[in-house]
Short mmCIF file of C-alpha atoms in Angstrom, two decimals:
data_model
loop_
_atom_site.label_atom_id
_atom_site.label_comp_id
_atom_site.label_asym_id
_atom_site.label_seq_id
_atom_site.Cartn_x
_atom_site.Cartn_y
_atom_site.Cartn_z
CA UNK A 6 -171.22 -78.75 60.16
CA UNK A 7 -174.35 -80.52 59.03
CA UNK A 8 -177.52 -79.07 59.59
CA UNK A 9 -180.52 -80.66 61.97
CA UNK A 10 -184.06 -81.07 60.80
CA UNK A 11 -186.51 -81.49 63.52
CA UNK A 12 -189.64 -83.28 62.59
CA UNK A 13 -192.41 -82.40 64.81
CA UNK A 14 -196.69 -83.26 65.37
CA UNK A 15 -198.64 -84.94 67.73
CA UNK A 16 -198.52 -88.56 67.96
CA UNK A 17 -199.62 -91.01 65.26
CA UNK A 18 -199.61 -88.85 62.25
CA UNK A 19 -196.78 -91.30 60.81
CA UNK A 20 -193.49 -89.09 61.85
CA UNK A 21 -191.76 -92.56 62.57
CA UNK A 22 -192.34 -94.20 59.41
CA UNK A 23 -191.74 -90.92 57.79
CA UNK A 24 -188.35 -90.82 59.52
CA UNK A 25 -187.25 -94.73 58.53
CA UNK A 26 -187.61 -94.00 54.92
CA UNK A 27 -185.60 -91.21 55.41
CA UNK A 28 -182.98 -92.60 56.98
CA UNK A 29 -182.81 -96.00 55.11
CA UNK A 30 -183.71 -98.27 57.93
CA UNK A 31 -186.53 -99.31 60.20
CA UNK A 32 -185.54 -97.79 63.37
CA UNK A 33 -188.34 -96.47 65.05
CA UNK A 34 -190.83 -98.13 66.38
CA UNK A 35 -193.85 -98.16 63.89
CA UNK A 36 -197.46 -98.78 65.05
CA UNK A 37 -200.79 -97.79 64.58
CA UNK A 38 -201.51 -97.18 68.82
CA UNK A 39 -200.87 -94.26 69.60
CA UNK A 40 -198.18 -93.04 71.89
CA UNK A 41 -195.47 -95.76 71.23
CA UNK A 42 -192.90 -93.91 70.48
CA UNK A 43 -191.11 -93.80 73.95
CA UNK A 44 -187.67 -92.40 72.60
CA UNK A 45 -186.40 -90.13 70.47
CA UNK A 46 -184.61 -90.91 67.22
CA UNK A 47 -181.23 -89.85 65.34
CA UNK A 48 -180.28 -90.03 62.32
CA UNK A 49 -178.75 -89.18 58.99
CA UNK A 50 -179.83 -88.74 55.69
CA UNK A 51 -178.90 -86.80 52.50
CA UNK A 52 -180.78 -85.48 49.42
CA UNK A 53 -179.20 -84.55 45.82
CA UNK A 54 -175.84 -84.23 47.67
CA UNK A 55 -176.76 -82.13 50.99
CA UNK A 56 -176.44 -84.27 54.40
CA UNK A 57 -178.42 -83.14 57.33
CA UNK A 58 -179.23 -84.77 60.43
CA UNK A 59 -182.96 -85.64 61.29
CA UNK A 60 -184.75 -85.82 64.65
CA UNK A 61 -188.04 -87.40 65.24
CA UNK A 62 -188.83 -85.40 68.29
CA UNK A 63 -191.58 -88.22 69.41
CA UNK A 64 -194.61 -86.65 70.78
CA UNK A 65 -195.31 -89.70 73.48
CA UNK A 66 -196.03 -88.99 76.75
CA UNK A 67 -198.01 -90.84 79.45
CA UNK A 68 -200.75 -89.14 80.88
CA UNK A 69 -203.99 -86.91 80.08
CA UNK A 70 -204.60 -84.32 76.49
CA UNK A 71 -203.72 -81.68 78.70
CA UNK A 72 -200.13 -82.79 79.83
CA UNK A 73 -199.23 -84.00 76.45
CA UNK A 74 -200.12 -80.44 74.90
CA UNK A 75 -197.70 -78.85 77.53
CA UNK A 76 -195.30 -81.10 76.50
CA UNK A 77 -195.62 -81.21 72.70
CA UNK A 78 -195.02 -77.41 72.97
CA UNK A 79 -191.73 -77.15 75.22
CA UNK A 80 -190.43 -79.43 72.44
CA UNK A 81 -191.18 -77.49 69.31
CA UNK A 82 -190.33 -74.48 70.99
CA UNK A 83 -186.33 -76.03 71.55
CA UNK A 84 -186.79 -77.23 68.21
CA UNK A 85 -187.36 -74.37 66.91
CA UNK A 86 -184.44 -72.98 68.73
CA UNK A 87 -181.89 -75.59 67.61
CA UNK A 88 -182.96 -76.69 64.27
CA UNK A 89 -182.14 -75.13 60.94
CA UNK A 90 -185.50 -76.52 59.51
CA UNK A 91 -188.81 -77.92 61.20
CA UNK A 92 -191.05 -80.29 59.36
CA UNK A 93 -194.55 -80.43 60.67
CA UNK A 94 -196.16 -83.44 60.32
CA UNK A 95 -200.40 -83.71 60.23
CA UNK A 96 -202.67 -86.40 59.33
CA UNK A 97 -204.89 -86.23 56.75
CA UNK A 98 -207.64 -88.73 57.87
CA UNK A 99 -208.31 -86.55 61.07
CA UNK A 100 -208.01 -83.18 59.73
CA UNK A 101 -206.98 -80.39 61.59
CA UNK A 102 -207.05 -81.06 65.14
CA UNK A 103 -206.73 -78.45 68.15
CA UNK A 104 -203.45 -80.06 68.75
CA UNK A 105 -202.42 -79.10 65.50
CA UNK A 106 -203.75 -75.38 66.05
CA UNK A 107 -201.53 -74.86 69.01
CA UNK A 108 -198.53 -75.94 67.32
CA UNK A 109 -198.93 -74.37 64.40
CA UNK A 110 -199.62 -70.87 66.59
CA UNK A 111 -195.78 -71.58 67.77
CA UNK A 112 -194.88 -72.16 63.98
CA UNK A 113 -195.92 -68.90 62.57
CA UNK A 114 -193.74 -66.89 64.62
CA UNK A 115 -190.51 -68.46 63.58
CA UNK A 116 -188.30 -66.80 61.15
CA UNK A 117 -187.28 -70.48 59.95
CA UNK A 118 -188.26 -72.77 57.70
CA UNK A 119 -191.07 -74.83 58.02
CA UNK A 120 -193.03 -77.23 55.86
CA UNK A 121 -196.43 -78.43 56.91
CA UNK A 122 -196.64 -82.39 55.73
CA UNK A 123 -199.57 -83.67 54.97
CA UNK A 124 -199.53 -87.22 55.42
CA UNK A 125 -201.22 -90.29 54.19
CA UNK A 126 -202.37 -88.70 50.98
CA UNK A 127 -202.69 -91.41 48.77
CA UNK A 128 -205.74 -90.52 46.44
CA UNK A 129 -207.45 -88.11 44.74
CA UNK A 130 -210.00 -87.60 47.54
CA UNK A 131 -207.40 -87.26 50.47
CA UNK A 132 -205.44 -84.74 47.90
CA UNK A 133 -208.59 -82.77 48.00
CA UNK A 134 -209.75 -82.86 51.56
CA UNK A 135 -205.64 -81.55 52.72
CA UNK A 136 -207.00 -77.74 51.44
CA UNK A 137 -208.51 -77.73 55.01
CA UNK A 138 -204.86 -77.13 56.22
CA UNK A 139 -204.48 -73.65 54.97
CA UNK A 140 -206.46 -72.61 57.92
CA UNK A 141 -203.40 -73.32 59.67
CA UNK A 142 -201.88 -70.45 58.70
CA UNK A 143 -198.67 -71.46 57.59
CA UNK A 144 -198.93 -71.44 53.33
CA UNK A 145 -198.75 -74.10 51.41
CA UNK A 146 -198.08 -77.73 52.18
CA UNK A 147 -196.69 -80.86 50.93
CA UNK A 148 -199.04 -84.18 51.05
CA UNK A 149 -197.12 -87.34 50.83
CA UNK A 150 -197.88 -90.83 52.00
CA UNK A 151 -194.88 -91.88 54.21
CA UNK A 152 -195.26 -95.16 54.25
CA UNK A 153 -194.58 -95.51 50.20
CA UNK A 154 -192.84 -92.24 49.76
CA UNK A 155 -195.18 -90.67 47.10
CA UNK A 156 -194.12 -87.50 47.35
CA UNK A 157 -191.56 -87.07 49.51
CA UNK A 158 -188.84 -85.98 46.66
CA UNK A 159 -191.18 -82.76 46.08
CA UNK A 160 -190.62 -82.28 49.95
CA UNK A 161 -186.94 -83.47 49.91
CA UNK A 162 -186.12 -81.27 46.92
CA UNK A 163 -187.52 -77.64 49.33
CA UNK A 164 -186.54 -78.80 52.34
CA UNK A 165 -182.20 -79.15 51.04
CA UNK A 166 -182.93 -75.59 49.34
CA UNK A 167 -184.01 -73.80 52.15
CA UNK A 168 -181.22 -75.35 54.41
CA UNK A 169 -178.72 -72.95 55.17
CA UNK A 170 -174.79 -73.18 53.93
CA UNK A 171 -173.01 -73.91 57.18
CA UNK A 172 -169.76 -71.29 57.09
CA UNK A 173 -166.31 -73.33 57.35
CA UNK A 174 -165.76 -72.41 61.10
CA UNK A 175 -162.19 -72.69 61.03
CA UNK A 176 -161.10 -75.98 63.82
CA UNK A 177 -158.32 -76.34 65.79
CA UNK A 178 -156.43 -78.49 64.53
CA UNK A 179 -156.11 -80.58 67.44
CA UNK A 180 -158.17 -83.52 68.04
CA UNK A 181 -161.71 -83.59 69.29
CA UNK A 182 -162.62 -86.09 72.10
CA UNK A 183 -165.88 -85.70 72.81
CA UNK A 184 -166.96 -87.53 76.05
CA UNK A 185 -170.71 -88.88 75.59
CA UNK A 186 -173.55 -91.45 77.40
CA UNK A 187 -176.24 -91.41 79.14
CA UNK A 188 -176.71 -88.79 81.90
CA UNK A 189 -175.18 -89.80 85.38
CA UNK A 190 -172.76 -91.99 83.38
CA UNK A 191 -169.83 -90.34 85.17
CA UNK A 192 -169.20 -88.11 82.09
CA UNK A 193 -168.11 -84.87 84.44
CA UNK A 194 -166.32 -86.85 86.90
CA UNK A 195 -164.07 -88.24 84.42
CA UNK A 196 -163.10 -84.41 82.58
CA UNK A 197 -162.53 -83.81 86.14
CA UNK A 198 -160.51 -86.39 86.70
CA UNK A 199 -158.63 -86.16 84.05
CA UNK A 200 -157.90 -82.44 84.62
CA UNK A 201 -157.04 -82.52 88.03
CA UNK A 202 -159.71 -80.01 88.83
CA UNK A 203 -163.88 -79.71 89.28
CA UNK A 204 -164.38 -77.71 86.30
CA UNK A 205 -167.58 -79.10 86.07
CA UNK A 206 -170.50 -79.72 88.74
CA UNK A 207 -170.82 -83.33 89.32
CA UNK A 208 -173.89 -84.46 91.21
CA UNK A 209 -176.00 -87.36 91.43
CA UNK A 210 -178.75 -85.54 89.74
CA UNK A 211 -179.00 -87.56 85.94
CA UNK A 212 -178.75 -84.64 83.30
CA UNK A 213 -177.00 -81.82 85.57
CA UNK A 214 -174.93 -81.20 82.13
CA UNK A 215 -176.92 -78.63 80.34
CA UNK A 216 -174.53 -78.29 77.13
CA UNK A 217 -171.48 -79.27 75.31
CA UNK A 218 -168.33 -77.91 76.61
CA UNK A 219 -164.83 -77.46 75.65
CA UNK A 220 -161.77 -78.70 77.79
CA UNK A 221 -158.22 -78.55 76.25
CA UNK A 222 -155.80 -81.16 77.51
CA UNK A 223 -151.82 -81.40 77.62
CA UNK A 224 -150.51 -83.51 79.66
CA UNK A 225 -148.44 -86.56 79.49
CA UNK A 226 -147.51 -85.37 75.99
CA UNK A 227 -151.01 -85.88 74.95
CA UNK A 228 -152.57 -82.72 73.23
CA UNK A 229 -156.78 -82.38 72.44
CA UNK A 230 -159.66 -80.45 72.70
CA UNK A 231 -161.85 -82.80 75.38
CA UNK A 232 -165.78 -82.37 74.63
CA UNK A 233 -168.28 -82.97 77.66
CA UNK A 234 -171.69 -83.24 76.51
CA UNK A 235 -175.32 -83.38 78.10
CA UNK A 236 -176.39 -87.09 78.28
CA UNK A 237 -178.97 -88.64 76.10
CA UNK A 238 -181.66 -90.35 77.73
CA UNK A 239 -184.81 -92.18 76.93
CA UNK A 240 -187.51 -89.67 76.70
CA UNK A 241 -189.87 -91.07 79.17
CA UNK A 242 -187.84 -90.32 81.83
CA UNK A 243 -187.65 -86.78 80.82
CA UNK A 244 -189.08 -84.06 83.60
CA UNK A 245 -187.74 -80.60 82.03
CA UNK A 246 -187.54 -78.83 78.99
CA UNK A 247 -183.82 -78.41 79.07
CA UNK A 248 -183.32 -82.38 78.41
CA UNK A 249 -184.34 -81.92 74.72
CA UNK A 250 -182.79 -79.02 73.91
CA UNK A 251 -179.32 -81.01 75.10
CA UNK A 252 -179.78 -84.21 73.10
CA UNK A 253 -179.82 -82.04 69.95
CA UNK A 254 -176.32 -80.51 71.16
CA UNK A 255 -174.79 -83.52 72.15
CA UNK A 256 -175.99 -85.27 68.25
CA UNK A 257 -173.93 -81.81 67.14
CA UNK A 258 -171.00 -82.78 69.72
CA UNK A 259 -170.82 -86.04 67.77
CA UNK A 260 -170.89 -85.41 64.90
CA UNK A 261 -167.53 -82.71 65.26
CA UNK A 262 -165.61 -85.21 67.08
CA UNK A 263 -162.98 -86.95 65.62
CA UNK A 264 -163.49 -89.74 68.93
CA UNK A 265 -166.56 -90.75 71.20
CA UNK A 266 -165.68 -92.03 74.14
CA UNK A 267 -168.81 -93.36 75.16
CA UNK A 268 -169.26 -93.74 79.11
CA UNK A 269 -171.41 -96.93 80.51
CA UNK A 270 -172.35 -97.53 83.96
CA UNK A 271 -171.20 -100.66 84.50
CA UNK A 272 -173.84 -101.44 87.12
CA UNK A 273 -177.15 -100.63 84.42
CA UNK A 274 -175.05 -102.49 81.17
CA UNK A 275 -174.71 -102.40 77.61
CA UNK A 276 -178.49 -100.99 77.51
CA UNK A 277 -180.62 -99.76 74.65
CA UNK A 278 -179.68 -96.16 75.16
CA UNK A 279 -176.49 -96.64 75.53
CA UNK A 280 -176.11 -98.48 71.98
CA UNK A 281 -178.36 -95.77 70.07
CA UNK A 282 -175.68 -93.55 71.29
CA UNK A 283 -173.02 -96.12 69.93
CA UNK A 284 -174.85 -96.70 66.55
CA UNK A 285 -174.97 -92.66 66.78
CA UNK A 286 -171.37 -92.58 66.49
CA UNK A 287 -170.84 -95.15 63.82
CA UNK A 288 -173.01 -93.61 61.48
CA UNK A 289 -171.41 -90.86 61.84
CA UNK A 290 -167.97 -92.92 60.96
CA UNK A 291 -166.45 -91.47 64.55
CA UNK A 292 -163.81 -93.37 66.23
CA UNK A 293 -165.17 -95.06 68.90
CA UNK A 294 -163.98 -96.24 72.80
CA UNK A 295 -165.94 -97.68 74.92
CA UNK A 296 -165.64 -96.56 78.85
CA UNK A 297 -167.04 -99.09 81.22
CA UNK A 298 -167.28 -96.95 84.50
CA UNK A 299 -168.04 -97.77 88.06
CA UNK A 300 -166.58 -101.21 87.31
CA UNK A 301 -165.17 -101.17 91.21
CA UNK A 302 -169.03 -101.48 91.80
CA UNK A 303 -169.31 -104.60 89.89
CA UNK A 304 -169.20 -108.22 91.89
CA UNK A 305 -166.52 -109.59 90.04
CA UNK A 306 -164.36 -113.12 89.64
CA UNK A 307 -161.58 -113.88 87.09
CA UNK A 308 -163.70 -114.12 84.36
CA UNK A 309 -165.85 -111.06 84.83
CA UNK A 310 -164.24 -108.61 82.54
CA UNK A 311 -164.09 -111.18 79.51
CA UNK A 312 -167.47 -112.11 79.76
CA UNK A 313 -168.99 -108.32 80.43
CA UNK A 314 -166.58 -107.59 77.06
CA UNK A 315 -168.50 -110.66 75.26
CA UNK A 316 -171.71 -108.92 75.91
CA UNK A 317 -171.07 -105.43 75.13
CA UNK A 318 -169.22 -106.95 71.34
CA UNK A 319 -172.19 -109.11 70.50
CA UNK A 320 -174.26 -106.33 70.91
CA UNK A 321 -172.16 -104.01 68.78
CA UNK A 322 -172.01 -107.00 65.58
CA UNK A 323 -170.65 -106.68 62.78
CA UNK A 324 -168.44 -103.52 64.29
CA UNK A 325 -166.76 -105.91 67.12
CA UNK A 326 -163.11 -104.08 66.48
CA UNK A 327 -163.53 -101.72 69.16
CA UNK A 328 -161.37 -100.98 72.43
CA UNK A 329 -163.33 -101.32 75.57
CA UNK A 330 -161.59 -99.78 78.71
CA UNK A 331 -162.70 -100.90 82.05
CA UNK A 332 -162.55 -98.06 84.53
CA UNK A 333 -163.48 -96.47 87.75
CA UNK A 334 -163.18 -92.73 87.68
CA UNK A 335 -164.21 -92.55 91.58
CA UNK A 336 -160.81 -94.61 92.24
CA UNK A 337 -158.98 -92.93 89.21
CA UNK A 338 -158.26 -96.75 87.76
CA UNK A 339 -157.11 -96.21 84.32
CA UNK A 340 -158.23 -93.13 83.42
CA UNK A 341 -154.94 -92.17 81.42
CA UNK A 342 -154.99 -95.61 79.98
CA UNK A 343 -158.92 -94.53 78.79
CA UNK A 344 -157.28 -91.25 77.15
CA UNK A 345 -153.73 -93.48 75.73
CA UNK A 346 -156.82 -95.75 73.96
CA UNK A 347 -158.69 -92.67 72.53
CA UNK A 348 -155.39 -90.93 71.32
CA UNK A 349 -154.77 -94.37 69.64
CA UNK A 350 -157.88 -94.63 67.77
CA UNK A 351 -157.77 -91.40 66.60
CA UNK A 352 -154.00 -92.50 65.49
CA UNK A 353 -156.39 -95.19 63.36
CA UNK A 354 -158.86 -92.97 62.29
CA UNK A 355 -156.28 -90.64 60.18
CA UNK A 356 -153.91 -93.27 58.84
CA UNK A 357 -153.08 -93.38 55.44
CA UNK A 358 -152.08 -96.40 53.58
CA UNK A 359 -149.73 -96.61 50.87
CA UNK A 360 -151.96 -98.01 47.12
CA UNK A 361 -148.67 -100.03 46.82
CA UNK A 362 -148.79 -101.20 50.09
CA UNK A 363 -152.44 -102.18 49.80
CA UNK A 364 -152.22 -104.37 46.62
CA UNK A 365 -149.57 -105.90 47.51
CA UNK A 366 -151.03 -107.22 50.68
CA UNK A 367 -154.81 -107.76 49.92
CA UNK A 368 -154.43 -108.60 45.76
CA UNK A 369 -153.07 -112.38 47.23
CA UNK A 370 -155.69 -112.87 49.82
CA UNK A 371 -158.48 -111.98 46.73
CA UNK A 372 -157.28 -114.15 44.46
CA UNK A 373 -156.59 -117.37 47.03
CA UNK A 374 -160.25 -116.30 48.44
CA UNK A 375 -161.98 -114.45 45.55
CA UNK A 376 -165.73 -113.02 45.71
CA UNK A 377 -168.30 -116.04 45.25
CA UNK A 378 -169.65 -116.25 41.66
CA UNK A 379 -173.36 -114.78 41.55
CA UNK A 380 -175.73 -115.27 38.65
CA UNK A 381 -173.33 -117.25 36.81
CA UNK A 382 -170.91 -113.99 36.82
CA UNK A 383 -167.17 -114.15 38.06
CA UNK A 384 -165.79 -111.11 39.74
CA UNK A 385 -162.08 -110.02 39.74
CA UNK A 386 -161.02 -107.33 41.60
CA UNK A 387 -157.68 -105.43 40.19
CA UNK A 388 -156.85 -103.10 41.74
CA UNK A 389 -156.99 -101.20 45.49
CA UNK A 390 -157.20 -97.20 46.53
CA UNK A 391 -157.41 -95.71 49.47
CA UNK A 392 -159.87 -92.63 48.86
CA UNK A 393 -158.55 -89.03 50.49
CA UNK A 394 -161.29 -88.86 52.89
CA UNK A 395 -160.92 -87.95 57.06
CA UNK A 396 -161.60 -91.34 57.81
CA UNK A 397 -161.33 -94.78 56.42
CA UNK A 398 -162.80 -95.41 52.98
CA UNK A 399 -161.65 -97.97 50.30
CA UNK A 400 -162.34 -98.30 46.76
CA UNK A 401 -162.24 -102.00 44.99
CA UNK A 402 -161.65 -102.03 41.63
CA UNK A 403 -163.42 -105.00 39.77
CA UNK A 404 -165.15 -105.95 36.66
CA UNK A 405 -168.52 -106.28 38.11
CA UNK A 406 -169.45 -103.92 41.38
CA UNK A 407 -172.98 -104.47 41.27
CA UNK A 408 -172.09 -108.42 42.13
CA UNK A 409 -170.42 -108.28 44.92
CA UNK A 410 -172.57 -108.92 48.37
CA UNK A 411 -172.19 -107.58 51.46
CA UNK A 412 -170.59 -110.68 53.56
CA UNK A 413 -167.67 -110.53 50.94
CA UNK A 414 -167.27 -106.78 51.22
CA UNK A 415 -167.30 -107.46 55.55
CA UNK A 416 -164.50 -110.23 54.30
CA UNK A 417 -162.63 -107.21 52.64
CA UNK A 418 -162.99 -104.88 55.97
CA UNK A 419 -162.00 -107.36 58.37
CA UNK A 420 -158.50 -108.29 56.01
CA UNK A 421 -158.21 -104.42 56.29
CA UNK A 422 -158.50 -104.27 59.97
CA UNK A 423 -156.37 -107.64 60.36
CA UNK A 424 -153.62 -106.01 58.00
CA UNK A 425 -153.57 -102.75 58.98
CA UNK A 426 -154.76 -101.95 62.57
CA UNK A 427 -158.16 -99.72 62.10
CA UNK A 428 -159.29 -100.64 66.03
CA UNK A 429 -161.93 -98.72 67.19
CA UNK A 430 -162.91 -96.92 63.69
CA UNK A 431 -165.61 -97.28 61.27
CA UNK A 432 -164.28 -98.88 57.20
CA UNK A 433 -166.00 -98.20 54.33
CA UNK A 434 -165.64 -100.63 51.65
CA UNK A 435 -166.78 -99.78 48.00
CA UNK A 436 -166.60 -101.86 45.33
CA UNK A 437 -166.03 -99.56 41.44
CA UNK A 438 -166.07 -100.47 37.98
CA UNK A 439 -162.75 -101.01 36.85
#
């Protein structure tokens, strides 16, 4: 179990850009108005060896001081309740605001850690005008300009420390399905479905699913833990405290699951919340199915289905080898064949492929289509490994790693997933010196 850091402040004190760097790519939305961050943001990232998951709780929210206030402190306050760590992010060109007061008057009580960040430090003089954030109260602080990293490895370097060793819970040993989307999805209705019984309330109230939830499942000779979780939705639309405080379970729910099935209304599409929640999954290398529910709502002719499937796989580019089920859980319409897909994919995820049986088939294809010579430099690859990890990871053995690009290496993954059937889950490629 990773641990979650929750990175908190009022809006425009650089949290975003803060968050990118940490998790390797521009994500966010980065601007200098205040208030654009409209959603929240997910991600993983890793220091000297520890992996942790990082949440930019946002801080945007339309309306006057007052309301936003209200709401900047229901969201600490789950943060505080979920996280393992909280950063807390402050701006050094303002100074100490009375924003930042009230949030740090939540912070002192908390018997976790937190780091004050001062950011945009990127002098002498701003290094010397952050000593007016010891009247905060909370010790001493980091500065750091976020948007060229200066010192976020001083930050990085406490902030892994002070993280808690997750105990080995022991698992079942069955499979995790864990059944996630946007709230009002049809998340419930299909557990219940499935089950044959209303073990959970359904209504047509988004977000009525407060928590993650375990469901086992034997029938039809299929065997699994089934996970409903609360659904994740863009933070505008939010209108109680308990949404928050559910996204952060369901990112947990994820990332414990050996298979997302991810449940889209057919009637809203392939939409941008539904493929952070997609992206979610893949980055946490999670066999994925895609559920396309209330499809019986959909005006439909012959071709419907193939186009709506072009869509949702150009979105999804370069990971286009994923199942997509059509369904309609109000008419039961292949609900079992839903659960025969995820049982597959998880089939995928744990397959293990023979080094013997590997060279052999791949060792031709390299050296009829080798990788393309860069700076004058000729790479051959010699030999193939699967490594022992839970999901699908391949070394390449060549004389020159550092020369082999990524559209060769996507060449490589899809002669895997031609070769070997890996529908539906994530493959890593690495190239290592031989």
């Amino acid at each position: 179990m990773s641990n979650i850091v929750a990175i908190v402040g009022r809006p425009n004190v650089g949290k975003s850009t803060f968050f990118n760097r940490l998790i390797k790519r521009r994500e966010a939305i980065v601007d200098a108005v205040s208030g654009v961050t409209r959603d929240r943001h997910y991600g993983k990232s890793d220091w000297n060896g520890r992996e942790f998951s990082l949440i930019d709780t946002g801080g945007y929210v339309k309306g006057s001081d007052d309301v936003f206030e209200a709401e900047i402190d229901k969201q600490v306050e789950l943060a505080i309740d979920e996280a393992d760590a909280i950063i807390f992010m402050v701006d050094v060109e303002s100074g100490v605001t009375g924003m930042d007061e009230d949030v740090a008057t939540l912070l002192r009580k908390v018997k976790k850690p937190v780091f004050l960040v001062v950011n945009k430090v990127d002098n002498a003089k701003r290094a010397q005008d952050a000593v007016e954030f010891y009247s905060l109260g909370l010790g001493e602080y980091f500065t750091i300009a976020s948007i060229n990293g200066s010192g976020t490895g001083d930050l990085l370097d406490a902030l892994v420390e002070s993280l808690p060793v997750k105990e080995e819970v022991e698992e079942s040993e069955l499979p995790r399905f864990a059944v996630v989307g946007r709230p009002n999805a049809g998340k419930s209705s299909f557990i219940n479905a499935l089950i044959g019984e209303d073990r959970y309330i359904v209504t047509d109230i988004a977000g009525t699913t407060r928590d993650s939830i375990d469901t086992k499942y034997n029938r039809f000779g299929f065997e699994f833990n089934l996970v409903d979780t609360a659904g994740i939705r863009r933070k505008s639309k939010v209108k109680d405290d308990l949404e928050f405080y559910s996204v952060m379970r369901s990112v947990r729910a994820i990332e414990h699951a050996d298979v997302c099935l991810l449940v889209m209304d057919a009637t809203r599409g392939f939409d941008g919340q539904v493929q952070n929640i997609f992206w979610l999954a893949e980055r946490n290398r999670k066999g994925i199915v895609i559920l396309v529910n209330k499809w019986d709502l959909v005006e439909k002719d012959h071709k419907s289905t193939n186009e709506y499937e072009g869509i949702i796989r150009k979105e999804i580019e370069p990971f286009t080898d994923v199942p997509i089920v059509f369904i309609s859980v109000l008419n039961k319409q292949r609900i079992f064949k839903a659960i025969e897909t995820a049982v597959e994919v998880y089939n995928n995820r744990s397959k293990k492929i023979k080094t013997s049986k590997l060279n052999e088939v791949l060792l031709p294809i390299i050296e009829n289509y080798p990788p393309p010579a860069y700076k004058g430099k000729f790479v051959k690859i010699k030999y193939i490994m699967q490594l022992p990890t839970p999901q699908p990871q391949f070394a390449f053995f060549c004389n020159l790693p550092q020369y082999v690009r990524d559209p060769y290496k996507r060449f490589l993954e899809n002669k895997l997933r031609e070769h070997f059937d890996f529908k539906g889950v994530p493959v890593s490629v690495y190239m290592r010196k031989k």
